[in-house]
mmCIF file with all atom_site columns, C-alpha atoms in Angstrom:
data_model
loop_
_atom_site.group_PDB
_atom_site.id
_atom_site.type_symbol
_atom_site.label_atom_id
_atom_site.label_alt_id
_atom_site.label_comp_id
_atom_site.label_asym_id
_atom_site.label_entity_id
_atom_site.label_seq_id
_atom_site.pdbx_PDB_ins_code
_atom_site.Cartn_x
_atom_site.Cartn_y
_atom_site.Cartn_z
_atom_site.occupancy
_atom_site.B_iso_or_equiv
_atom_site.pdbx_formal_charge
_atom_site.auth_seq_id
_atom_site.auth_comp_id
_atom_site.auth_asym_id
_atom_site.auth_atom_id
_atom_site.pdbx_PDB_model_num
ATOM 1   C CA . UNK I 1 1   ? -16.043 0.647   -10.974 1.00 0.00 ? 74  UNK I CA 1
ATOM 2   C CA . UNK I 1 2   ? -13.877 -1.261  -8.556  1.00 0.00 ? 75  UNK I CA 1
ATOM 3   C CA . UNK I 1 3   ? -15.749 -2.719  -5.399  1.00 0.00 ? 76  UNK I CA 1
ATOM 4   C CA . UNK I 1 4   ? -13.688 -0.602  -3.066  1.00 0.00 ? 77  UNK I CA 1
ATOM 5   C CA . UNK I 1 5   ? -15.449 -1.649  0.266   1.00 0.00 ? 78  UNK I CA 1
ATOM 6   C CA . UNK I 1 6   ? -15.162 -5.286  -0.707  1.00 0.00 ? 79  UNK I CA 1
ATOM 7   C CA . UNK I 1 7   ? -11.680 -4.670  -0.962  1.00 0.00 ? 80  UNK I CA 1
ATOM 8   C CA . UNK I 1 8   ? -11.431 -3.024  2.413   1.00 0.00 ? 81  UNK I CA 1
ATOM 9   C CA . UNK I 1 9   ? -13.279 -6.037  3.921   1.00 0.00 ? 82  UNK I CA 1
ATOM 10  C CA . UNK I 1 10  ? -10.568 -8.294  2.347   1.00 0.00 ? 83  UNK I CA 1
ATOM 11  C CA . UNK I 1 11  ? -7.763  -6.709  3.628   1.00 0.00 ? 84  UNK I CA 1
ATOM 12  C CA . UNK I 1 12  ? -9.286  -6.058  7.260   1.00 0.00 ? 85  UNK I CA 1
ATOM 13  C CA . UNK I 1 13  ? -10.405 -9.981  7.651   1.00 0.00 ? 86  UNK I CA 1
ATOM 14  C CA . UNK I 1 14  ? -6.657  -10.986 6.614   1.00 0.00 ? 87  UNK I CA 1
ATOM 15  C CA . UNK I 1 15  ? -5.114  -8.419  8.985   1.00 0.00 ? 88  UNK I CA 1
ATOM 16  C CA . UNK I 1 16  ? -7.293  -9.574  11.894  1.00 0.00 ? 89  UNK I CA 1
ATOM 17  C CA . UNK I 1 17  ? -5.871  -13.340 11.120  1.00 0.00 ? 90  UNK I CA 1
ATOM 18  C CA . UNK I 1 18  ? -2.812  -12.065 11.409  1.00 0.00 ? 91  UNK I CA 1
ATOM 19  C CA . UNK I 1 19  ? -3.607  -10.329 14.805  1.00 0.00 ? 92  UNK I CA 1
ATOM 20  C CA . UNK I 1 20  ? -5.014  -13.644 16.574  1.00 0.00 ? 93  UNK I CA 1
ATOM 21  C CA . UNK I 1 21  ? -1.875  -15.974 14.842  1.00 0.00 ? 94  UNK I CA 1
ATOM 22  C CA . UNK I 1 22  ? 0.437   -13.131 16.439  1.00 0.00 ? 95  UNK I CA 1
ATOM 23  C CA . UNK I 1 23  ? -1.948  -13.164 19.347  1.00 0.00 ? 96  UNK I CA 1
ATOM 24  C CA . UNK I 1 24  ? -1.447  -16.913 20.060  1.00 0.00 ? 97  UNK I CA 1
ATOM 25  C CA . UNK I 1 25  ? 2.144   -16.541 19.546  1.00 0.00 ? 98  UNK I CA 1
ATOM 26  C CA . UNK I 1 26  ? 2.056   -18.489 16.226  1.00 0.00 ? 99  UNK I CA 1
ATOM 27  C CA . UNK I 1 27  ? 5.159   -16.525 14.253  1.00 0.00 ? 100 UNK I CA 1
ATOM 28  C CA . UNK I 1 28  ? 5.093   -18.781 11.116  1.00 0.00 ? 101 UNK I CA 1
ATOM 29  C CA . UNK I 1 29  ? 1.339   -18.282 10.720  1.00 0.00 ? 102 UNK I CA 1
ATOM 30  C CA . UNK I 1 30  ? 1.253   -14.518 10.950  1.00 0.00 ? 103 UNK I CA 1
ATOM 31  C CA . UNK I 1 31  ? 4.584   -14.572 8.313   1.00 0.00 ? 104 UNK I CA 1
ATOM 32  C CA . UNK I 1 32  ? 3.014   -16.730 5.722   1.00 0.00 ? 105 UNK I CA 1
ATOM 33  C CA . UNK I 1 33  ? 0.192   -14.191 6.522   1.00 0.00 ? 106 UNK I CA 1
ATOM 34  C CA . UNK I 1 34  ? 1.535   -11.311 6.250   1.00 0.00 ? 107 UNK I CA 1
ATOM 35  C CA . UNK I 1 35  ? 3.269   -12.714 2.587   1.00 0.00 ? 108 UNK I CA 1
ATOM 36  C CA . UNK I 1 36  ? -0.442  -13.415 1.846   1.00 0.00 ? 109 UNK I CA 1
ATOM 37  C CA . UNK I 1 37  ? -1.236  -9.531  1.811   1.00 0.00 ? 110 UNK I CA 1
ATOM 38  C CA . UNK I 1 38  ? 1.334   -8.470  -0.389  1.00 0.00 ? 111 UNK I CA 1
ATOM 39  C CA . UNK I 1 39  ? 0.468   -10.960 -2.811  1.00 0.00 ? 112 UNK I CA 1
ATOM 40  C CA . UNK I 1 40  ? -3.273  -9.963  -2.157  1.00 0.00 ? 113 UNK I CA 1
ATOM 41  C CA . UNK I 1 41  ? -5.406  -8.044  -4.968  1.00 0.00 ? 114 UNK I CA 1
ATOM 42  C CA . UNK I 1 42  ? -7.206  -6.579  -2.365  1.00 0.00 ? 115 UNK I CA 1
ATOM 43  C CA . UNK I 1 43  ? -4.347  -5.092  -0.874  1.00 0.00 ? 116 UNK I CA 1
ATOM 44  C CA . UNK I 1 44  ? -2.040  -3.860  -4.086  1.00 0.00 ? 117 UNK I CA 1
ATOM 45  C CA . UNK I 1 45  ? -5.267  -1.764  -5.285  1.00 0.00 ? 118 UNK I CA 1
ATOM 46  C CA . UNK I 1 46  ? -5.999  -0.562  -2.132  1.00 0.00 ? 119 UNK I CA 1
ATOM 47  C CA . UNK I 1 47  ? -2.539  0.705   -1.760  1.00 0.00 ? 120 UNK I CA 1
ATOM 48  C CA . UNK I 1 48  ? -2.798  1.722   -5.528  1.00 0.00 ? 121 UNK I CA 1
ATOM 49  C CA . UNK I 1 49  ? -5.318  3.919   -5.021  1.00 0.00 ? 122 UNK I CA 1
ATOM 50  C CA . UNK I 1 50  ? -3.942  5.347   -1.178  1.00 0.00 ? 123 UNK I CA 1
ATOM 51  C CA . UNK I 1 51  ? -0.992  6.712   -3.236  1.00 0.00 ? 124 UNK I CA 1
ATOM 52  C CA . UNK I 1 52  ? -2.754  7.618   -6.463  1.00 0.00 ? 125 UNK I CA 1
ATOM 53  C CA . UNK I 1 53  ? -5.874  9.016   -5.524  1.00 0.00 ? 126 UNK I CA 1
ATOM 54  C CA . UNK I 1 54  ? -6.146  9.850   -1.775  1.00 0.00 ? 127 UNK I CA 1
ATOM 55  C CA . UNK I 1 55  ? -2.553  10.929  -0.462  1.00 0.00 ? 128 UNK I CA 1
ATOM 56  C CA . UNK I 1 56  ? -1.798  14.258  -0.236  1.00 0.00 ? 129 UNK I CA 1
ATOM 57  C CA . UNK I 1 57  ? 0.922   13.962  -2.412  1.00 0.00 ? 130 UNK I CA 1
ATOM 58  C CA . UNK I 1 58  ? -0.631  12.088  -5.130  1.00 0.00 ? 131 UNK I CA 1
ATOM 59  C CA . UNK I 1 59  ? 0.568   14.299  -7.962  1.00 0.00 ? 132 UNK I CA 1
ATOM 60  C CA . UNK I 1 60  ? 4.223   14.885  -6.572  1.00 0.00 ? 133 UNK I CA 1
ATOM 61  C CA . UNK I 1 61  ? 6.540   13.040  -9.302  1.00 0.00 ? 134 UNK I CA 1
ATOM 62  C CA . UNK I 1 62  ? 9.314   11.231  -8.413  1.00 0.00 ? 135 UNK I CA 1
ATOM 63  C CA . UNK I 1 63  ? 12.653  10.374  -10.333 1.00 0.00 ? 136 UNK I CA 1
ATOM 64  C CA . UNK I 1 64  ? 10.268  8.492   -13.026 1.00 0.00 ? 137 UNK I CA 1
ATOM 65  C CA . UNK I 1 65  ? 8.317   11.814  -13.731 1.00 0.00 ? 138 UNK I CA 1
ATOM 66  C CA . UNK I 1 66  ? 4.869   10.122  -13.566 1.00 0.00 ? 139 UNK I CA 1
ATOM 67  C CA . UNK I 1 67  ? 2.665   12.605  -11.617 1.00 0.00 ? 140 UNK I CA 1
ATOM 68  C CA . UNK I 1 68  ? -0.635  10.549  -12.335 1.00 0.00 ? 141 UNK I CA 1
ATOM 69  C CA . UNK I 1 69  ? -1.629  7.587   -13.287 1.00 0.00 ? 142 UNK I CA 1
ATOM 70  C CA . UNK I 1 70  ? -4.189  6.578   -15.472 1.00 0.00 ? 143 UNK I CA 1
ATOM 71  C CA . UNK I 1 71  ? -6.712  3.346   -15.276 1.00 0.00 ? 144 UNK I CA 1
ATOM 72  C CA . UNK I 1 72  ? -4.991  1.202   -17.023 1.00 0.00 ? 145 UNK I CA 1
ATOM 73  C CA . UNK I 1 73  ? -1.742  2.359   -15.600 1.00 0.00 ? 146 UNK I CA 1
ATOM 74  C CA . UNK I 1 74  ? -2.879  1.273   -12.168 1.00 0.00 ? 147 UNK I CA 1
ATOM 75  C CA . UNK I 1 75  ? -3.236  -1.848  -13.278 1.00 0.00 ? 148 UNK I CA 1
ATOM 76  C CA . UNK I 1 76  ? -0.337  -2.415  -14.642 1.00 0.00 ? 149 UNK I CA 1
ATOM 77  C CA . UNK I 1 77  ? 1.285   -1.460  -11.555 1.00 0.00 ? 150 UNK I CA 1
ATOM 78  C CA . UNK I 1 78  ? -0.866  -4.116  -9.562  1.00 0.00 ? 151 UNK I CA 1
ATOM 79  C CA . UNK I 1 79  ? 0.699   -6.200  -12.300 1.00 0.00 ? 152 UNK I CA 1
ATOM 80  C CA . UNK I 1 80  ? 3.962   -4.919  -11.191 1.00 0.00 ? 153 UNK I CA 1
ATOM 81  C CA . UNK I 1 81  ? 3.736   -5.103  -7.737  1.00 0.00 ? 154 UNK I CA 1
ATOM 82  C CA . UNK I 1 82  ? 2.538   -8.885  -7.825  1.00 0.00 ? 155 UNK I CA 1
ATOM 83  C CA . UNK I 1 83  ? 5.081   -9.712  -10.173 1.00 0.00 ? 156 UNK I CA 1
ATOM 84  C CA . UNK I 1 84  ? 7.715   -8.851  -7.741  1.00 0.00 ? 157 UNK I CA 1
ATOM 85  C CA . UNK I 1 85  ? 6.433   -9.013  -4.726  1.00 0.00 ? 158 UNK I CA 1
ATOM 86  C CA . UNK I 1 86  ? 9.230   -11.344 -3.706  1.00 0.00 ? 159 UNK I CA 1
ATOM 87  C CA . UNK I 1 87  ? 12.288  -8.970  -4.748  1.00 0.00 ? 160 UNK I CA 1
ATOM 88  C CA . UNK I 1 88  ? 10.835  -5.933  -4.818  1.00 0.00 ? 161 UNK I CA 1
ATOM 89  C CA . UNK I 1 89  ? 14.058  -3.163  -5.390  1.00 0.00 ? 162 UNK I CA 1
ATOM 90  C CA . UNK I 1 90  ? 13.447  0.438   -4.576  1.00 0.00 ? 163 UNK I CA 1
ATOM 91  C CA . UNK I 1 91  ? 14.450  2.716   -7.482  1.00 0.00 ? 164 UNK I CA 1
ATOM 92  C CA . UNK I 1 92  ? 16.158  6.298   -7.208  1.00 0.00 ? 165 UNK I CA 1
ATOM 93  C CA . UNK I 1 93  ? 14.827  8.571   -5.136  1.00 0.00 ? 166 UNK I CA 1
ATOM 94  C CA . UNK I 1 94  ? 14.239  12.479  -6.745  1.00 0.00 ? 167 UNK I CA 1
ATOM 95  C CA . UNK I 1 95  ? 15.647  14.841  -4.685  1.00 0.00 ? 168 UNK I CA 1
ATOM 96  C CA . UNK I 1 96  ? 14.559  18.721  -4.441  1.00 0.00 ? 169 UNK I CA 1
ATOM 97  C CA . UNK I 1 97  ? 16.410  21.536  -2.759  1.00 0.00 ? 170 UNK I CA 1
ATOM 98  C CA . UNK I 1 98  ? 14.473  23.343  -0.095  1.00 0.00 ? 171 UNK I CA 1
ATOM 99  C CA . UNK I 1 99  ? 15.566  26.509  1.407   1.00 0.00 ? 172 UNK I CA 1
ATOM 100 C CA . UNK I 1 100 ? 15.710  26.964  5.083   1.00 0.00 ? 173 UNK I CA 1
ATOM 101 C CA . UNK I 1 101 ? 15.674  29.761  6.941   1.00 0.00 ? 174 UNK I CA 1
ATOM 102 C CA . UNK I 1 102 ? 19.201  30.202  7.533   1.00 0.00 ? 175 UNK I CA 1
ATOM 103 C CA . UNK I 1 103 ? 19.470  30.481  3.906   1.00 0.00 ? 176 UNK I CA 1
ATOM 104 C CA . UNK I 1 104 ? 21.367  26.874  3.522   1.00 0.00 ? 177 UNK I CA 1
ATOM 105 C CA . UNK I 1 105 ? 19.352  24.327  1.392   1.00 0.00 ? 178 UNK I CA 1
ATOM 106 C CA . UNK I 1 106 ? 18.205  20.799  2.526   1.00 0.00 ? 179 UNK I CA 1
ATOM 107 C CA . UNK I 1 107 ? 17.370  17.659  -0.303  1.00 0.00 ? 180 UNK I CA 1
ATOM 108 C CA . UNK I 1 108 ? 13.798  16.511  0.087   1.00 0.00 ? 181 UNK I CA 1
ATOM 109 C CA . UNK I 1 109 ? 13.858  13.135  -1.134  1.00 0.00 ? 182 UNK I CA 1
ATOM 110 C CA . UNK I 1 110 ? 10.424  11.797  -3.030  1.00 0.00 ? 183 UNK I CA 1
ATOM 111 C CA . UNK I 1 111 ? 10.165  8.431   -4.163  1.00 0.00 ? 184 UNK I CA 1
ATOM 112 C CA . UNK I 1 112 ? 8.253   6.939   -7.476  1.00 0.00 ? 185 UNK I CA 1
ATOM 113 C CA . UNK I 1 113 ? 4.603   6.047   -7.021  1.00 0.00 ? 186 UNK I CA 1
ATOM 114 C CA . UNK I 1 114 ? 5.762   2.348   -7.172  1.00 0.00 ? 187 UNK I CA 1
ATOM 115 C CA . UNK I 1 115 ? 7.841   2.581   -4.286  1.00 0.00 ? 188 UNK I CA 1
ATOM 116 C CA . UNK I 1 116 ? 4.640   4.726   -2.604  1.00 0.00 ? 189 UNK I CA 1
ATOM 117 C CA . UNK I 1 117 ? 2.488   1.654   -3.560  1.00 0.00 ? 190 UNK I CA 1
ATOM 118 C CA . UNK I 1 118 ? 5.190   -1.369  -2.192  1.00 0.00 ? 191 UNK I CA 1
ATOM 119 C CA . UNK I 1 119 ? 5.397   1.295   1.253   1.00 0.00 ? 192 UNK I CA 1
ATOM 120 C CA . UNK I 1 120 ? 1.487   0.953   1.383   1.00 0.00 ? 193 UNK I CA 1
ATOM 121 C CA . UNK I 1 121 ? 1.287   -2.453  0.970   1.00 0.00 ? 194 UNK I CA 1
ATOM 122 C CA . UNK I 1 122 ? 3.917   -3.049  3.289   1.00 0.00 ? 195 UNK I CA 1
ATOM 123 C CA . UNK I 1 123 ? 2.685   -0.717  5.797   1.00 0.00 ? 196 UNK I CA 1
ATOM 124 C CA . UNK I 1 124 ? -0.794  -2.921  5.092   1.00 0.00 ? 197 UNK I CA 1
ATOM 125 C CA . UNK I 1 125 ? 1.090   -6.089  6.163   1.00 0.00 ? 198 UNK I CA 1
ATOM 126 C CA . UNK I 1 126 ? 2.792   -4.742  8.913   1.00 0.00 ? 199 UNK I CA 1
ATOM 127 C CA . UNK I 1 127 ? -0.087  -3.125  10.849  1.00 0.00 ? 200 UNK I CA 1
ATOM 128 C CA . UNK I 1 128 ? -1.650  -5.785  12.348  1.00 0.00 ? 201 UNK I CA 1
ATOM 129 C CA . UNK I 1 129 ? 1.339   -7.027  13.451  1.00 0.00 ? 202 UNK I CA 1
ATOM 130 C CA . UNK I 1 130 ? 2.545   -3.745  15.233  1.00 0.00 ? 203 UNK I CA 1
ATOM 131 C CA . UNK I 1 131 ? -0.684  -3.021  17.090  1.00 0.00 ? 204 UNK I CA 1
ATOM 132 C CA . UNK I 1 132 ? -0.877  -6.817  18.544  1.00 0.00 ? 205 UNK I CA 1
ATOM 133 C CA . UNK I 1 133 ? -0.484  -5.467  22.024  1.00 0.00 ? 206 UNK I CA 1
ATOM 134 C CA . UNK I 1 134 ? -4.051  -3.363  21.376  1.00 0.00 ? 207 UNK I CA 1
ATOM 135 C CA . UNK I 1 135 ? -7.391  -5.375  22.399  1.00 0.00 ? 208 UNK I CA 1
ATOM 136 C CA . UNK I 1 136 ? -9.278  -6.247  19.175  1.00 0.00 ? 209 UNK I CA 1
ATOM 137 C CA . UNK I 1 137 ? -11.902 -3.280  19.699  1.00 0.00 ? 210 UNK I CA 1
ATOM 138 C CA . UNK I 1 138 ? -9.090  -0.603  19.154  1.00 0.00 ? 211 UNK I CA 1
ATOM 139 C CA . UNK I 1 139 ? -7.742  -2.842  16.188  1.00 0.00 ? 212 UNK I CA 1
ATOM 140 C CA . UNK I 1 140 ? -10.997 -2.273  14.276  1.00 0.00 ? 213 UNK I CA 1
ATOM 141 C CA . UNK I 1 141 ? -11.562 1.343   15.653  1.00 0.00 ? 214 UNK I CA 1
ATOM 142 C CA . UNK I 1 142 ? -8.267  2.614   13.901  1.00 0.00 ? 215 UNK I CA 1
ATOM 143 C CA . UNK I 1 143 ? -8.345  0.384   10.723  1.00 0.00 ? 216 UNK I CA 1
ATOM 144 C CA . UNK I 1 144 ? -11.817 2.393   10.480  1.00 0.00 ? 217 UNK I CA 1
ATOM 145 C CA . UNK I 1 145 ? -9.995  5.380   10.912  1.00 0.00 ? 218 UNK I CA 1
ATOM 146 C CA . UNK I 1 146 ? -7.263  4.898   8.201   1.00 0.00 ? 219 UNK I CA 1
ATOM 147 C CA . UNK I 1 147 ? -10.015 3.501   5.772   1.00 0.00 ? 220 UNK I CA 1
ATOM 148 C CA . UNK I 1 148 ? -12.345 6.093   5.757   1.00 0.00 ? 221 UNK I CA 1
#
């Protein structure tokens, strides 16, 4: 058993630094930062387990044909994702034909669980970042929100 909530604290108290450095206008602080959550534990399992276990989607397959991943499997992709967390490249996307009412088709493009994982832990970097311009309160309340 993973300590989930000790992850979640992790990853919240290194998104709030990054909040005050962009806060106080320090842009160098809040980039080493933000590198500091991809490379985070913390971070790649939370985002492991977003894509794997909670998401909607978590047993679409992409171009890799993985639908679900097992324990150790996660881990390895943790492994993964730190390992290139510096050049990460995006592989092939799958693409499915969906019929629209006209009767033409459009492509619906799903990516690999990797590239779901890298988008989460991006997206986990990133946040703080975006909602700098939000008092800290509201910073909390919605980090709450996407946690839970």
């Amino acid at each position: 058993m993973l300590p989930w909530k000790k992850f979640r604290r992790d990853l919240f108290r290194l998104q709030k630094r990054v909040f005050k450095a962009i806060q106080v206008r320090d842009k160098p602080k809040a980039k080493s930062l933000q590198k500091l959550i991809l490379k985070s534990r913390a971070a790649r399992m939370l985002a492991i387990r977003q894509v794997t276990q909670l998401n909607a989607g978590k047993k679409t397959a992409g171009i890799d044909v993985q639908a679900s991943l097992t324990f150790e499997e996660r881990f390895a992709l943790s492994e993964e994702l730190r390992a290139k967390s510096n050049n990460w490249k995006h592989q092939k996307l799958r693409s499915i034909p969906i019929p629209k009412k006209d009767g033409s088709t459009r492509l619906l493009k799903i990516p690999t669980i990797a590239d779901r994982a890298w988008q989460c832990l991006v997206k986990y970097a990133k946040r703080a970042s975006t909602r700098s311009n939000f008092s800290r309160s509201q910073l909390w309340i919605q980090n709450r929100e996407v946690s839970a």
